[in-house]
Amino acid sequence: MHRETISQTLFRQSLLQTSRRHFLTESAAGLGAIYLATQGAADAVHASSETPHGFAPQHEATNPLSPLAPPKPAKVKRVIYLHMVGAPSQLELFDYKPDLKALDGKECPQSFLEGKRFAFINGTPRMLGPQYDFQQHGESGAWVSELMPNVAKQVDELCFLKTVKTDQFNHGPAQLMVHTGAAPMGSPSIGSWVTYGLGSENEDLPGFIVLLSGGRLPRVGKALWSSGFLPSVYQGVQCRSKGDPVLNVANPEGVSRQERRQVLDALAALNQESLKQYGDPETVTRIAQYEMAYRMQAAAPEAMDLSRESAETLQAYGAEPGKESFANNCLLARRLVEQGVRFVQLFDWGWDTHGSNRSESLEHGLPDKCKQTDQPIAALLADLKQRGMLEDTLVVWGGEFGRTPMRENRGGTTMAFHGRDHSPEAFTMWMAGGGVKAGMTYGETDPVGYTAATESVHLRDFHATMLHLLGFNHETMIYPFKGLNQRLTGVKESRVIEEILA
């Protein structure tokens, strides 16, 4: 009796599962390829291009992270995104509202409450004035709170967006909205879109790296750096500033690097056989990821070794090698982009200042978080500029929404600590570096910092602008999925914020 090999069995089962629709689709694709070949157009299929129907990045067949030029001239080559998980209060940091101070303690007008949804406010809350002093800084005269004295020295490098708006008022969906453009899980993150379009300039490190601080994952965890419906090679790789930079980066005890190489060669042969039979693009991803992991064993520890930095640099950031901290992550971000990593995402937990306890209060928790982040952020900006990298690196800072001008009154009672509820109508983000006007403030909120008075900026506009700076048209950077051409900016109207472009 003749026995089938495993590959023959799999092939036979795939034929049994092939429908008439699959057969016709594949036949049409084959005939189309023959036609293009006869027309001398085969080479055109393999060139990166942007058509009215969308941008089609064509990476090397064996390297889905091969570096590509963007379809349009770009001011930005790389991105460092600083996300303050929990939503910092713009009214205590960057959006100075002296009129709100005069209203402190007074009952909130009903017009502020009608038709609004809140996470915790009940009944009629009282207004809450800014809890810290503000001063103007730099030639731009930007207002910055006393909580951010080091960032205040960098305001002439910053472009403030004071009127950013989101559709979500709870943390998980709002964080997804910021990083994937959609509130439900399953969409690619910004970093995934960028590495899909541009690849990476370092073949020994991932193109998209994620660093965490604050002691906890963001509310929806790894969905914030997921590749969604894009090939999984474009998802973010979580690294650590303490211990091994990547879990399991070292070979198991008793396994040499040569033995590891032999195992990977055998796996590659099996995967290549599978690719020939089924043509699944995820097989290419799997091969590439195995090879990347092998190269990372040598490259990652060196790239993430902060002890290689000078004492002066460590002091400037407030970094301490071997510890997990936001300061270490800021310095790591500079090291990584310097070595060709395309997108570095920092998440710092602890900015949810409801006033429900000491650590989540405006009088204790917020100053603690500012003290942890103010110096490293300023050092990162100064370091990038000193190295000539700020001109083509985009640095982004922000949270998932803002905070209300009313004091939170959870359960309708006066709480022991001061805090503010979630506010999606208008919050502050800033950008610095490649392609944006330095020392600029765009948009203005109403006298109490509740809603936009001028130039409302939806997150879709923010995403469109980021893609534009990287050399992409947000309307044509698409990926077909579930019968639709999916985009980071979705199907609703969005625009590039031309006014902030340098």
XYZ file of C-alpha atoms in Angstrom:
502
model
C 0.000 0.000 0.000
C 1.361 3.400 -0.986
C 1.541 5.988 1.820
C 1.295 9.702 1.106
C 3.911 12.087 2.412
C 2.701 14.849 4.722
C 3.093 17.445 1.949
C 1.104 15.279 -0.488
C -1.691 14.884 2.064
C -1.838 18.616 2.675
C -1.848 19.329 -1.056
C -4.690 16.868 -1.665
C -6.727 18.403 1.176
C -6.176 21.898 -0.243
C -7.526 20.723 -3.628
C -10.631 19.327 -1.945
C -11.225 22.708 -0.297
C -10.792 24.679 -3.529
C -14.115 26.063 -4.688
C -15.125 27.038 -8.203
C -14.727 30.689 -7.179
C -11.131 30.065 -6.029
C -10.367 28.235 -9.280
C -11.694 31.057 -11.454
C -9.912 33.698 -9.362
C -6.570 31.938 -9.645
C -7.089 31.276 -13.346
C -7.837 34.932 -13.975
C -4.707 35.946 -12.058
C -2.635 33.508 -14.098
C -4.017 34.767 -17.420
C -3.432 38.345 -16.287
C 0.215 37.578 -15.491
C 0.665 35.979 -18.927
C -0.839 39.047 -20.582
C 1.439 41.433 -18.661
C 4.470 39.358 -19.562
C 3.567 39.492 -23.253
C 3.184 43.250 -23.000
C 6.644 43.640 -21.431
C 5.043 44.909 -18.241
C 6.219 42.255 -15.820
C 8.825 44.561 -14.314
C 6.176 47.178 -13.610
C 4.366 44.766 -11.299
C 7.395 44.643 -9.020
C 7.978 48.377 -8.755
C 6.673 50.406 -5.842
C 4.021 52.728 -7.122
C 1.126 54.910 -6.173
C -1.891 54.908 -8.457
C -5.340 56.480 -8.050
C -6.339 53.094 -6.633
C -3.675 52.982 -3.924
C -0.051 52.684 -2.926
C 1.469 49.230 -3.441
C 4.790 48.769 -1.594
C 6.877 46.078 -3.268
C 9.387 44.732 -0.758
C 12.008 42.168 -1.673
C 10.510 38.696 -1.979
C 12.603 37.338 0.883
C 12.558 40.484 3.041
C 9.173 42.105 3.755
C 10.999 44.829 5.719
C 13.348 45.866 2.912
C 13.704 49.692 2.898
C 11.579 51.543 0.359
C 11.368 55.147 -0.723
C 7.953 56.740 -0.102
C 5.834 57.596 -3.132
C 6.056 61.345 -2.411
C 8.839 63.626 -1.147
C 9.045 63.236 2.637
C 10.413 65.377 5.458
C 10.358 62.502 7.955
C 12.344 59.249 7.886
C 11.481 57.926 11.349
C 9.049 58.466 14.224
C 9.301 58.436 18.034
C 5.807 58.451 19.551
C 5.444 59.210 23.275
C 2.022 58.141 24.555
C 1.046 59.082 28.105
C -1.365 56.267 28.984
C -4.456 57.483 30.826
C -4.735 60.976 29.280
C -2.795 63.849 30.891
C -4.726 66.938 31.893
C -4.125 69.636 29.300
C -5.434 72.191 31.806
C -2.532 71.499 34.177
C 0.172 71.251 31.502
C -0.152 73.227 28.267
C -3.614 74.825 27.887
C -3.566 77.867 30.158
C -7.063 79.106 31.123
C -7.075 82.033 33.582
C -10.864 82.377 33.176
C -11.271 78.874 34.571
C -9.389 79.889 37.693
C -12.020 82.557 38.376
C -14.764 79.909 38.153
C -13.108 77.524 40.610
C -15.652 75.961 42.993
C -18.751 77.279 41.218
C -21.476 74.967 39.948
C -21.011 73.807 36.391
C -23.445 75.428 33.898
C -26.046 72.963 32.649
C -25.098 73.803 29.067
C -21.789 72.034 29.709
C -23.621 68.859 30.694
C -26.586 68.598 28.330
C -26.130 65.912 25.681
C -22.686 64.948 26.985
C -21.491 61.519 28.101
C -19.111 61.168 31.026
C -17.283 58.220 32.476
C -17.864 59.162 36.140
C -19.387 62.624 36.614
C -22.838 62.551 38.243
C -25.364 65.307 38.782
C -23.974 68.831 38.777
C -20.218 68.989 39.370
C -18.253 72.109 40.304
C -15.744 73.867 38.115
C -12.087 73.272 38.888
C -9.471 75.896 38.175
C -5.925 75.043 37.020
C -3.976 73.595 39.918
C -0.559 74.895 38.883
C 1.018 78.149 37.741
C 1.792 78.842 34.092
C 4.385 81.056 32.425
C 5.225 81.944 28.845
C 8.482 80.574 27.457
C 10.788 80.984 24.479
C 10.463 83.289 21.527
C 7.118 81.664 20.721
C 5.696 82.689 24.095
C 4.053 79.301 24.615
C 2.325 78.794 27.968
C 3.694 75.857 29.965
C 2.910 74.734 33.499
C 5.453 74.772 36.303
C 5.237 70.960 36.223
C 7.232 70.845 32.964
C 10.227 73.189 33.488
C 12.580 71.269 31.167
C 10.101 70.834 28.329
C 9.386 74.562 28.709
C 12.945 75.241 27.557
C 12.208 73.356 24.318
C 8.948 75.083 23.336
C 10.512 76.749 20.319
C 10.994 73.259 18.859
C 7.383 72.227 19.476
C 4.232 72.508 17.396
C 1.235 72.408 19.746
C -2.147 71.115 18.585
C -4.561 72.469 21.225
C -7.871 71.252 19.759
C -7.456 67.549 19.027
C -10.782 65.686 19.104
C -11.691 62.011 19.394
C -14.930 60.048 19.104
C -14.255 57.969 22.226
C -14.480 58.775 25.953
C -13.302 55.494 27.527
C -9.644 54.531 27.693
C -9.504 51.289 25.694
C -11.451 52.434 22.610
C -9.817 55.873 22.775
C -6.311 54.394 22.848
C -7.198 52.207 19.875
C -8.574 55.271 18.081
C -5.297 57.149 18.586
C -3.046 54.331 17.465
C -5.094 52.438 14.872
C -7.686 54.978 13.694
C -10.572 52.724 14.804
C -12.162 51.980 18.180
C -12.703 48.201 17.684
C -9.728 45.859 17.901
C -8.288 44.404 14.726
C -6.903 47.372 12.800
C -3.187 47.982 12.180
C -1.365 50.506 14.342
C 0.319 53.580 12.903
C 3.715 51.936 13.331
C 2.542 48.927 11.326
C 1.280 51.105 8.474
C 4.589 52.986 8.417
C 6.794 49.873 8.355
C 4.466 48.308 5.756
C 5.067 51.318 3.529
C 8.725 52.055 4.247
C 10.291 48.922 5.703
C 13.326 49.304 7.955
C 16.834 50.622 7.427
C 18.340 48.022 9.791
C 17.941 44.390 8.748
C 19.126 43.158 12.168
C 16.415 44.894 14.215
C 12.619 45.119 13.871
C 11.273 48.115 11.988
C 8.711 48.848 14.735
C 9.744 48.634 18.396
C 7.596 49.217 21.498
C 8.929 50.239 24.939
C 6.834 50.299 28.125
C 7.174 52.090 31.468
C 4.965 52.841 34.445
C 4.557 49.252 35.560
C 1.516 48.246 33.490
C 0.396 47.541 29.949
C -2.033 49.999 28.316
C -5.701 49.107 28.783
C -6.061 47.092 25.562
C -2.506 45.798 25.614
C -0.787 44.577 22.489
C -3.711 45.501 20.238
C -2.164 48.999 20.235
C 0.866 47.779 18.301
C -0.835 45.018 16.343
C -0.442 44.655 12.593
C -4.188 43.950 12.323
C -5.041 42.783 8.820
C -1.554 43.644 7.493
C 0.991 40.815 7.349
C 2.140 40.053 10.887
C 5.768 40.954 10.124
C 4.698 44.601 10.522
C 3.475 44.326 14.114
C 5.425 46.066 16.857
C 8.031 44.111 18.795
C 7.946 44.760 22.529
C 11.412 45.281 24.022
C 12.542 45.890 27.595
C 14.983 48.331 29.183
C 15.623 45.882 32.068
C 17.008 42.355 31.652
C 17.128 40.728 28.214
C 15.866 43.306 25.677
C 13.570 40.671 24.166
C 12.248 37.621 25.981
C 13.996 34.396 24.936
C 16.566 36.288 22.873
C 19.320 34.006 24.195
C 19.712 30.395 23.102
C 18.612 27.759 25.622
C 21.346 26.276 27.756
C 23.296 23.682 25.808
C 22.327 25.044 22.372
C 25.122 26.719 20.411
C 24.679 29.436 17.792
C 25.788 26.967 15.108
C 23.123 24.473 16.196
C 20.563 27.260 16.169
C 21.592 28.065 12.586
C 21.123 24.441 11.524
C 17.635 24.309 13.029
C 16.647 27.533 11.239
C 18.005 26.241 7.922
C 15.846 23.131 8.257
C 12.786 25.219 9.148
C 13.452 27.530 6.201
C 13.517 24.570 3.811
C 10.161 23.309 5.125
C 8.636 26.770 4.916
C 9.927 27.292 1.372
C 8.256 24.032 0.350
C 5.005 25.228 1.921
C 5.334 28.589 0.134
C 5.724 26.877 -3.246
C 2.572 24.817 -2.716
C 0.231 27.357 -1.125
C 1.675 30.816 -1.772
C 0.562 32.095 1.644
C 2.316 35.476 2.296
C 2.383 34.662 6.011
C 4.898 31.924 5.164
C 7.297 34.625 3.926
C 6.651 36.477 7.190
C 7.424 33.347 9.189
C 10.729 32.785 7.378
C 11.705 36.442 7.753
C 10.847 36.489 11.457
C 12.926 33.398 12.201
C 15.883 35.002 10.442
C 15.305 38.331 12.180
C 15.234 36.590 15.560
C 18.571 34.935 14.775
C 20.206 38.248 13.832
C 18.638 40.005 16.819
C 20.444 37.638 19.186
C 23.607 39.517 18.294
C 22.244 42.973 17.429
C 19.587 43.662 20.082
C 21.723 43.373 23.233
C 24.233 45.830 21.770
C 21.555 48.255 20.553
C 19.811 48.228 23.928
C 22.963 48.513 26.062
C 22.775 51.922 27.732
C 26.126 51.414 29.449
C 27.681 52.329 26.095
C 26.445 55.902 26.547
C 28.575 58.573 28.219
C 28.005 59.594 31.829
C 26.981 63.044 30.592
C 24.292 61.596 28.331
C 22.938 59.318 31.052
C 22.772 62.271 33.419
C 21.023 64.468 30.848
C 18.229 61.906 30.431
C 18.194 60.790 34.060
C 18.747 57.256 32.755
C 20.041 54.373 34.852
C 21.204 51.297 32.897
C 19.573 48.090 34.045
C 16.355 49.672 35.283
C 12.924 49.997 33.702
C 12.016 53.667 33.345
C 10.654 56.236 30.944
C 14.056 57.953 31.011
C 15.796 54.772 29.874
C 13.202 54.300 27.151
C 13.703 57.828 25.785
C 17.442 57.199 25.499
C 16.800 53.788 23.946
C 14.462 55.441 21.431
C 17.258 57.729 20.302
C 19.685 54.795 20.044
C 17.189 52.742 18.032
C 16.259 55.400 15.478
C 19.945 56.217 15.142
C 20.472 52.611 14.056
C 17.710 52.657 11.459
C 14.595 51.523 13.340
C 11.675 53.160 11.565
C 9.079 53.604 14.332
C 9.656 53.587 18.111
C 6.580 53.704 20.343
C 6.815 54.560 24.046
C 3.876 53.895 26.374
C 4.045 55.352 29.901
C 1.331 54.210 32.312
C -0.127 56.365 35.125
C -1.723 59.545 33.727
C -5.373 58.828 34.623
C -5.953 61.654 37.127
C -9.539 61.073 38.315
C -8.785 61.962 41.938
C -10.103 58.588 43.087
C -6.909 57.979 45.086
C -3.573 59.614 45.844
C -1.701 58.191 42.858
C -4.495 59.295 40.472
C -4.825 62.822 41.843
C -3.882 66.168 40.394
C -2.026 67.162 43.569
C 0.111 64.015 43.886
C -0.072 61.622 40.929
C 0.273 64.211 38.169
C 3.400 65.917 39.612
C 4.992 62.497 40.088
C 4.427 61.567 36.431
C 5.687 64.939 35.227
C 8.836 64.566 37.320
C 9.462 61.154 35.721
C 8.995 62.376 32.142
C 9.857 66.092 31.917
C 13.648 65.749 31.953
C 13.880 62.751 29.583
C 11.571 64.347 26.994
C 13.586 67.572 26.976
C 16.829 65.599 26.785
C 15.534 63.543 23.860
C 14.634 66.650 21.879
C 17.974 68.339 22.632
C 19.928 65.156 21.863
C 18.227 64.615 18.502
C 18.821 68.232 17.537
C 22.474 68.155 18.597
C 23.019 65.055 16.441
C 21.291 66.615 13.423
C 18.496 64.036 13.578
C 15.550 66.193 14.632
C 15.184 67.598 11.123
C 14.098 64.208 9.742
C 12.715 62.564 12.897
C 9.141 63.237 14.011
C 8.561 63.223 17.776
C 4.930 63.034 18.932
C 3.576 63.500 22.479
C -0.002 63.014 23.684
C -2.661 60.919 25.394
C -5.936 59.391 24.252
C -8.237 62.314 25.200
C -8.306 65.331 27.527
C -9.800 66.145 30.923
C -12.886 68.150 31.880
C -12.806 71.694 33.303
C -15.179 70.345 35.981
C -13.995 68.526 39.073
C -14.892 64.861 39.075
C -17.646 64.026 41.595
C -17.825 60.248 41.366
C -21.130 59.083 42.858
C -22.240 62.712 43.122
C -19.962 63.352 46.110
C -16.970 65.596 46.786
C -13.903 63.388 46.546
C -10.895 63.506 48.874
C -8.482 64.336 46.062
C -8.768 66.656 43.078
C -9.342 65.056 39.692
C -10.917 65.530 36.273
C -13.090 63.209 34.189
C -12.498 62.156 30.562
C -13.087 64.824 27.913
C -12.919 63.889 24.200
C -13.873 67.300 22.762
C -10.488 69.067 22.827
C -7.083 68.062 24.137
C -3.440 68.948 23.560
C -0.859 67.023 21.588
C 2.436 68.256 20.253
C 4.850 67.329 17.493
C 8.464 68.286 16.958
C 11.020 67.786 14.236
C 10.739 66.842 10.594
C 8.330 68.852 8.511
C 6.364 70.725 11.193
C 6.599 74.387 12.102
C 8.630 74.877 15.256
C 7.424 77.248 17.966
C 3.818 77.186 16.756
C 0.453 76.731 18.449
C -2.438 75.615 16.267
C -6.038 75.899 17.411
C -7.559 77.456 20.508
C -10.042 76.078 23.002
C -12.881 78.015 24.620
C -12.161 80.102 27.770
C -12.398 77.049 30.047
C -10.605 74.546 27.775
C -13.673 72.379 27.161
C -14.238 72.494 23.398
C -12.503 73.909 20.338
C -13.080 77.601 19.700
C -11.084 77.509 16.451
C -9.505 74.893 14.153
C -10.810 71.636 15.570
C -8.424 68.773 14.686
C -9.928 65.298 14.550
C -7.599 62.363 15.095
C -8.194 61.465 11.431
C -6.596 64.801 10.480
C -3.685 64.098 12.790
C -3.165 60.682 11.163
C -3.438 62.147 7.659
C -0.801 64.723 8.559
C 1.583 62.124 9.975
C 1.320 60.033 6.812
C 1.843 63.128 4.671
C 5.054 63.969 6.537
C 6.278 60.424 5.852
C 5.560 60.761 2.125
C 2.131 59.098 1.839
C -1.283 60.208 0.676
C -3.694 59.022 3.382
C -6.415 58.473 0.775
C -4.346 56.108 -1.357
C -2.378 54.297 1.344
C -4.751 51.342 1.481
C -4.877 47.616 2.097
C -7.679 45.408 0.735
C -9.506 43.538 3.503
C -13.063 42.186 3.783
C -13.955 43.627 0.391
C -12.897 47.185 1.267
C -9.785 49.260 0.710
C -8.921 49.880 4.362
C -7.135 53.072 5.460
C -5.641 54.409 8.676
C -7.915 57.434 8.359
C -11.049 55.356 7.658
C -13.841 56.337 5.310
C -14.866 59.661 6.876
C -13.508 62.970 5.640
C -10.053 63.899 6.879
C -7.429 66.411 5.835
C -3.737 67.175 6.118
C -3.222 70.123 8.492
C -1.368 72.235 5.952
C -1.092 75.173 8.359
C 1.470 73.408 10.567
C 3.726 72.159 7.779
C 7.155 73.762 7.560
